[in-house]
Coordinates of C-alpha atoms in Angstrom, one line a residue:
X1 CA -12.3 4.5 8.8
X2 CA -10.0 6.3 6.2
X3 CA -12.1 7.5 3.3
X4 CA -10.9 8.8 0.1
X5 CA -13.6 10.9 -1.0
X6 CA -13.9 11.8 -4.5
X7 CA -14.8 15.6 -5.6
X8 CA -14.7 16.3 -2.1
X9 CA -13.9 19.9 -2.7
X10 CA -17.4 20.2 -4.5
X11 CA -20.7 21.2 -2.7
X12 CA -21.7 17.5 -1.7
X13 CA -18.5 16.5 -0.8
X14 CA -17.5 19.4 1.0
X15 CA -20.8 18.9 3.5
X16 CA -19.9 15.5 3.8
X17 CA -16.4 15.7 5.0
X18 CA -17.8 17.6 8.1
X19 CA -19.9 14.8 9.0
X20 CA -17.3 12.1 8.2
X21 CA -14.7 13.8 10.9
X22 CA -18.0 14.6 13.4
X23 CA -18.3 11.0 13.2
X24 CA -14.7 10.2 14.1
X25 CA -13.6 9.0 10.6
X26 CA -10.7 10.7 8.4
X27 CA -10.6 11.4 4.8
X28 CA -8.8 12.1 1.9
X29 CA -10.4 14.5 -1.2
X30 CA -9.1 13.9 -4.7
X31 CA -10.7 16.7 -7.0
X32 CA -9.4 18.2 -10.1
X33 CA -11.0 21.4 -9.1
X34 CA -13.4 22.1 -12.3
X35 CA -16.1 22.7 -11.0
X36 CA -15.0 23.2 -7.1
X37 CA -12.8 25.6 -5.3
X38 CA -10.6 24.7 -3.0
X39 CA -11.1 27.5 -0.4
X40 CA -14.2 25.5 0.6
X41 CA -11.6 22.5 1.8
X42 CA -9.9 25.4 3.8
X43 CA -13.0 26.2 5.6
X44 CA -14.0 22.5 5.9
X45 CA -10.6 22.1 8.1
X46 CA -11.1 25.6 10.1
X47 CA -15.1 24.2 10.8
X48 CA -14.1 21.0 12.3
X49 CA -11.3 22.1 14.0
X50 CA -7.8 20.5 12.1
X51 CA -5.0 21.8 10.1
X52 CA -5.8 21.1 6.7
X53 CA -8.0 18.2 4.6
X54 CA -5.1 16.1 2.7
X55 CA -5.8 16.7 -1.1
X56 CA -4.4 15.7 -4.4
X57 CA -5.8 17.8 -7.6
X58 CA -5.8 14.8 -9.5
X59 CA -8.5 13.6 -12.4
X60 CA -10.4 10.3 -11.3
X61 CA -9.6 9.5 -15.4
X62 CA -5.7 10.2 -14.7
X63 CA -5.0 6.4 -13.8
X64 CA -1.2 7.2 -12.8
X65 CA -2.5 9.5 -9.9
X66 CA -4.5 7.7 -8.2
X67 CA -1.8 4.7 -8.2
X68 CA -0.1 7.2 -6.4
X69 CA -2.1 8.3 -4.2
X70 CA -3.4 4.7 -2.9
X71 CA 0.1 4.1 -3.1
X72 CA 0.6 6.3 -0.1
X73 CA -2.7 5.9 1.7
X74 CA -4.4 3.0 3.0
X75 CA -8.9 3.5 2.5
X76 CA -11.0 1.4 3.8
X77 CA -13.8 3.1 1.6
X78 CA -14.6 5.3 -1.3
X79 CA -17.3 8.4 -1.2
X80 CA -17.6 9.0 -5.0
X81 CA -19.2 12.6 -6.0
X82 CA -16.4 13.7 -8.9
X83 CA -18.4 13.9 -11.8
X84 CA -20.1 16.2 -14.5
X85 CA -23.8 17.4 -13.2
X86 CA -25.5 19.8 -15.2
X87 CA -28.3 18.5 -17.2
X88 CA -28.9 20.5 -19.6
X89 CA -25.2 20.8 -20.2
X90 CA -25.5 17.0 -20.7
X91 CA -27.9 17.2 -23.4
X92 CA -24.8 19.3 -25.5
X93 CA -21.9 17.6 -24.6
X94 CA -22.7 13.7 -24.5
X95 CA -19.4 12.7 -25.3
X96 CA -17.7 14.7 -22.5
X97 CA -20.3 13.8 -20.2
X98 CA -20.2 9.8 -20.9
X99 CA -16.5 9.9 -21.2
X100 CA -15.7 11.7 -18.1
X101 CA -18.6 10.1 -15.2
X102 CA -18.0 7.0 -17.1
X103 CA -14.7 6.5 -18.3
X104 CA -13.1 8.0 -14.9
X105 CA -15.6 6.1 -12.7
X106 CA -14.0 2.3 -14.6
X107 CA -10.7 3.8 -13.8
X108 CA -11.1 4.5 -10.2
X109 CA -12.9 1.3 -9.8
X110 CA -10.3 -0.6 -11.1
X111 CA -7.1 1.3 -9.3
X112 CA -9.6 0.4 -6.0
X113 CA -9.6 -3.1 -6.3
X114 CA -5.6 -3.1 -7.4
X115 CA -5.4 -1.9 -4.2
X116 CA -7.8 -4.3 -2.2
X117 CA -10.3 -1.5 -0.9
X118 CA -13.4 -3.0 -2.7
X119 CA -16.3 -0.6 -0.5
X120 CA -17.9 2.2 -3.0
X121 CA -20.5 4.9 -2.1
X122 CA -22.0 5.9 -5.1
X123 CA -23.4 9.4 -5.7
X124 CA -26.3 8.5 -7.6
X125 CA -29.5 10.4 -9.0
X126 CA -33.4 10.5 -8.6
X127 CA -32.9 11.0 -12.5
X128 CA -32.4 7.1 -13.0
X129 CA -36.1 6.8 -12.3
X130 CA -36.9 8.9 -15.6
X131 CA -40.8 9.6 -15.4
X132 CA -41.9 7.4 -12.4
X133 CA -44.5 4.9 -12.6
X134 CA -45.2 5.5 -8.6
X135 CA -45.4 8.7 -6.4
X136 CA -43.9 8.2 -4.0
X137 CA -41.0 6.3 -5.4
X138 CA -39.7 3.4 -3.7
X139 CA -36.6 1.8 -4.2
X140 CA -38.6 -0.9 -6.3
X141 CA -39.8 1.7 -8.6
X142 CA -38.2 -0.2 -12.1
X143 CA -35.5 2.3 -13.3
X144 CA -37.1 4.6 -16.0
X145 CA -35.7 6.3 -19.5
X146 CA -33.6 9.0 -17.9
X147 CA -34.6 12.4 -20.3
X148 CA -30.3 13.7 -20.7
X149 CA -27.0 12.1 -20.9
X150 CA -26.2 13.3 -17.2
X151 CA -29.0 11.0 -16.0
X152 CA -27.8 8.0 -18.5
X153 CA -24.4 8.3 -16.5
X154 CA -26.0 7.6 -13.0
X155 CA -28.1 4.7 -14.7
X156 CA -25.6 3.1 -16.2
X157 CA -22.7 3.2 -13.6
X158 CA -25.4 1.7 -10.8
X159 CA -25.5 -1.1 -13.4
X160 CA -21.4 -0.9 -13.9
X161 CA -21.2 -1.0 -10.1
X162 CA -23.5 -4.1 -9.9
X163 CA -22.6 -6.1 -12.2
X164 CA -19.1 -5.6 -10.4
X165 CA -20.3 -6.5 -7.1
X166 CA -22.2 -9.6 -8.3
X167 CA -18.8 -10.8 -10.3
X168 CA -16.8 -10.3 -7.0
X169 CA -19.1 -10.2 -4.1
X170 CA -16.1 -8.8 -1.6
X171 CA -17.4 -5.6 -2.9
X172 CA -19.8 -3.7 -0.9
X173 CA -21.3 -1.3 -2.8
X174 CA -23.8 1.5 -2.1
X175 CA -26.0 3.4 -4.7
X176 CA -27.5 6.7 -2.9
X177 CA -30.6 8.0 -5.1
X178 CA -30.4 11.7 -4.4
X179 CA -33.2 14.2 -5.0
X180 CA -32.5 18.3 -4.6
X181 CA -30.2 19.1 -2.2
X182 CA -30.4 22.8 -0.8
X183 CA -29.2 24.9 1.9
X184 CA -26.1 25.1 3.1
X185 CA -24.2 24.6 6.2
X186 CA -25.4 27.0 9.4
X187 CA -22.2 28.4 9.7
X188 CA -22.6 29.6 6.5
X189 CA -18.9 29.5 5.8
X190 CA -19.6 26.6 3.1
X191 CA -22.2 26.5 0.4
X192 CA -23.3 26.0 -3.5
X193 CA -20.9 27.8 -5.2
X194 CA -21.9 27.0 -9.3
X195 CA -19.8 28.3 -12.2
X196 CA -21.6 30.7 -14.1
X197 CA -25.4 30.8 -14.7
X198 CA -26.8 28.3 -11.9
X199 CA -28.8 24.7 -13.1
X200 CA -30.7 24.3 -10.0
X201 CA -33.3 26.4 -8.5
X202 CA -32.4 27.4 -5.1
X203 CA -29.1 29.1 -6.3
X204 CA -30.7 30.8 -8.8
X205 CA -33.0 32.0 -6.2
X206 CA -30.2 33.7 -3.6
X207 CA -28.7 35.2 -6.9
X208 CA -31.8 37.3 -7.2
X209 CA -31.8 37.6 -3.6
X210 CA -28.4 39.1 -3.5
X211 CA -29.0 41.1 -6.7
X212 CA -26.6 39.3 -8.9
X213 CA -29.4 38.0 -11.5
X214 CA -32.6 40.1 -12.5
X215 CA -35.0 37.4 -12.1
X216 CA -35.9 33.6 -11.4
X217 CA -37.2 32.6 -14.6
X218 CA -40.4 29.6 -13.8
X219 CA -40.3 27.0 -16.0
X220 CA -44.2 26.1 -16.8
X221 CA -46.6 26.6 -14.8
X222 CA -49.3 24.4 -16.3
X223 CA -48.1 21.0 -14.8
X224 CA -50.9 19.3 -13.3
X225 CA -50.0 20.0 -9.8
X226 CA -51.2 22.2 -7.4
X227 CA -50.0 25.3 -8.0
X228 CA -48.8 24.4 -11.8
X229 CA -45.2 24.1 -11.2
X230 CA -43.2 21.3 -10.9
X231 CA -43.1 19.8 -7.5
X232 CA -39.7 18.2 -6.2
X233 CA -38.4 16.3 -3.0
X234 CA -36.0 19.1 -1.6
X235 CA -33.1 17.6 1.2
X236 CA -31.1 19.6 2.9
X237 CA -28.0 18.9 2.1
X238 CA -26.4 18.7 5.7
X239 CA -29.2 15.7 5.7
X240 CA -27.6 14.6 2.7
X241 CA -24.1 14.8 4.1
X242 CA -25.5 12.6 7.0
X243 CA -26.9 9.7 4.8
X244 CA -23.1 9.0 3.5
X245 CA -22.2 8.1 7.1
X246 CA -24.9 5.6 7.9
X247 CA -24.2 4.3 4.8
X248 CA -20.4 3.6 5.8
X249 CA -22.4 1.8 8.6
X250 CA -24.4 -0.6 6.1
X251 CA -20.5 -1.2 4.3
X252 CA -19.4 -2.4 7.6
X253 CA -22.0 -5.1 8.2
X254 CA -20.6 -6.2 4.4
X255 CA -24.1 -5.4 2.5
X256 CA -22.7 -6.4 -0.5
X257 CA -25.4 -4.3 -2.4
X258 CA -27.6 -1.7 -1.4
X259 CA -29.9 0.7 -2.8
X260 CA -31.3 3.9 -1.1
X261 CA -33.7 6.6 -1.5
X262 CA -32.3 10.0 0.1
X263 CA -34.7 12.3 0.1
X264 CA -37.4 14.1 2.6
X265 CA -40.4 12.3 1.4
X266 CA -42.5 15.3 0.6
X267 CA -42.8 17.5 -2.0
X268 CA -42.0 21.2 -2.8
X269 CA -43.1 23.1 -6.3
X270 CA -41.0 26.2 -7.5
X271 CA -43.5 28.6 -6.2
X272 CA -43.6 26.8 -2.6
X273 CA -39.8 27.5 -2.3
X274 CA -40.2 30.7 -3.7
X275 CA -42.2 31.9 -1.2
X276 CA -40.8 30.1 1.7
X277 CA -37.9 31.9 1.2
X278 CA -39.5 35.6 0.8
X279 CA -41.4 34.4 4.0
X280 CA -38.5 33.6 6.0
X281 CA -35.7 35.9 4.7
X282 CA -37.7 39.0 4.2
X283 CA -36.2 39.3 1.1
X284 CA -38.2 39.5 -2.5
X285 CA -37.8 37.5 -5.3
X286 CA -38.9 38.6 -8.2
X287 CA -39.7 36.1 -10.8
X288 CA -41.1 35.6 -14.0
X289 CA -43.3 32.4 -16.2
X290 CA -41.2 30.5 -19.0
X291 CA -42.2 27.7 -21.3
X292 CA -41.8 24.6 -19.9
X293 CA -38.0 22.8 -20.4
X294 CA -37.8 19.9 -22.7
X295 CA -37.1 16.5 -20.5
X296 CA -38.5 18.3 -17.1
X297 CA -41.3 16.2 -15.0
X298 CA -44.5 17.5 -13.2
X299 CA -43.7 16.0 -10.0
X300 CA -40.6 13.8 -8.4
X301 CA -40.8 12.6 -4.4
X302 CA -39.8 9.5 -2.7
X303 CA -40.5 7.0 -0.2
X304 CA -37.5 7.0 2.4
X305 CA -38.8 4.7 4.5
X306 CA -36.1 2.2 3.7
X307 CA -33.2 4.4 4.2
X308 CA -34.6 4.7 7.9
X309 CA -35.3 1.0 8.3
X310 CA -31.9 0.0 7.0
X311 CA -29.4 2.9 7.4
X312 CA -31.3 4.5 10.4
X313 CA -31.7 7.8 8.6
X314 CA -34.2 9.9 8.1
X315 CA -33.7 13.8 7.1
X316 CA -33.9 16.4 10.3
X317 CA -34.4 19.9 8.4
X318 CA -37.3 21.6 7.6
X319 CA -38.1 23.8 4.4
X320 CA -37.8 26.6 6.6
X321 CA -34.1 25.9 7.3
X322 CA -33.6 25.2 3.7
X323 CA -34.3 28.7 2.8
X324 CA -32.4 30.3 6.0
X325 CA -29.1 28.3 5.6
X326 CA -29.3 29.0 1.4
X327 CA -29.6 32.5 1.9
X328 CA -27.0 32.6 5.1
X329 CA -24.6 31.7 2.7
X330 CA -25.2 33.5 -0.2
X331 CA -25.5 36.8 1.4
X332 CA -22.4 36.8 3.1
X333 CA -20.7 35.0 0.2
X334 CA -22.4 37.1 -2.5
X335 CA -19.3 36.3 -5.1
X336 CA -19.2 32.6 -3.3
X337 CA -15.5 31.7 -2.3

């Protein structure tokens, strides 16, 4: 299959292009390179073993672009990642936020169908679960009131994409419920590569490592969990790349909707990854208590049973390999790309 591959130039998308060639498919990236380099599409190419990635800097909200590029390429699918992430970033910028995930995602939709390709792989969010009513979440779990803008974006284009697919059922649509990806490719040639001060924790964490940050700052440590910090679903995000593949699989036996939990079914708090990572690097990381963030959860874990018994995935890496492959690529990367 020919996939066009949206934001493929980011840290998702860049993972997932190597699995989409391992697998004997090609692919297309359209990224307007905000928060992305291109450098990692370079090293994409020299990984697998081919000339170059085709890509277009173009805006999925520029409407003229992509009429150009479908114009010249015929997909039989799109992987969507391009899109704002940072929470808390969210939270002061709505209107960017909305209008960019949002707005761009109508346009891209629409230019798709224009065109005929009506299969969409939507890079969606634990977030749209807000504070679960269930531990371990299931794909039943009733959608909850996300806590930030970012998360209101996920939630409301799953119900965009829906409502689409039921209107038209020639659309196959996939919503993939992410959790916290980590690590990085073994190679260690690709990686998380955030502008600026990093939003998730395992970046932050190889910044200390590699002495570019003081300290990891711990936010609460009260939570009622068993260490008293907030416990997560970590995935590895080569097992992330992975789940995009099988779920080109579910598009061709024409699914028409399907909904999937990708995550490693267990959970992680701060201090467990914190320490996993001193165990196995041999590296300290110094860290420090804060006061507890406005919106955060105590704990967040799923159920990916269903992703196995539908998609026939399940997540290989460990915690151990989390660690290894995060800190593989920050230290010889210390300034990322």
């Amino acid at each position: 299959m020919n996939i066009l591959v949206t934001g493929g130039a980011g840290y998702i998308g860049s993972h997932t292009l190597i699995e989409l060639y391992k697998a004997g498919h090609t692919a297309v990236v359209v990224d307007n390179l905000s928060n992305s380099n291109p450098e990692s599409l370079r090293r994409v190419a020299e990984i697998i073993g081919i000339p170059e990635i085709p890509f277009y800097k173009v805006d999925i909200r520029d409407r003229e672009g992509l009429e150009r590029i479908f114009a010249e390429h015929r997909f039989d699918a799109c992987i969507h990642f391009a899109g704002l992430k940072a929470v808390g970033e969210s939270v002061e910028k709505p209107w960017e936020y909305y209008e960019n995930n949002i707005g761009g995602t109508l346009t891209l939709v629409d230019v798709m169908r224009r065109h005929g390709c009506k299969n969409i792989i939507f890079s969606s969010s634990a977030t749209v679960y807000g504070d679960p009513v269930e531990i371990p979440i299931t794909e039943s779990c009733p959608k909850g009131q996300c806590t930030n803008p970012y998360g209101w974006t996920k939630s409301m284009l799953e119900q965009v994409l829906m409502d689409i697919q039921k209107a038209d059922p020639e659309w196959n649509v996939v919503l993939l419920r992410y959790f916290n990806p980590v690590g990085a490719h073994p190679s260690g040639r690709i990686g998380e590569n955030p502008n600026g001060i990093p939003n998730n924790l395992m970046p932050y964490i190889t910044q200390v490592a590699v002495g570019k940050r003081k300290e990891l700052g711990v936010f609460g440590n009260d939570y009622p969990t068993p260490d008293g910090t907030g416990v997560r679903d970590y995935i590895h995000v080569c097992d992330l790349a992975a789940a995009h593949v099988c779920a080109l699989q579910a598009i061709c036996r024409h699914c028409g909707i399907g909904i999937y939990n990708i995550g490693t079914g267990h959970g992680y708090s701060v201090l467990d990854m914190v320490k996993a990572f001193i165990r196995v690097n041999g590296v300290d990381v110094p860290y420090s208590i804060k006061p507890r963030r406005a919106g955060d959860i105590a704990t967040c874990y799923c159920n990916p049973a269903k992703a196995k018994a539908e998609l026939g995935w399940e997540a290989k890496y460990g915690i151990d390999d989390m660690v290894r492959d995060s800190w593989h690529w920050q230290s010889t990367n210390p300034e990322g790309y």
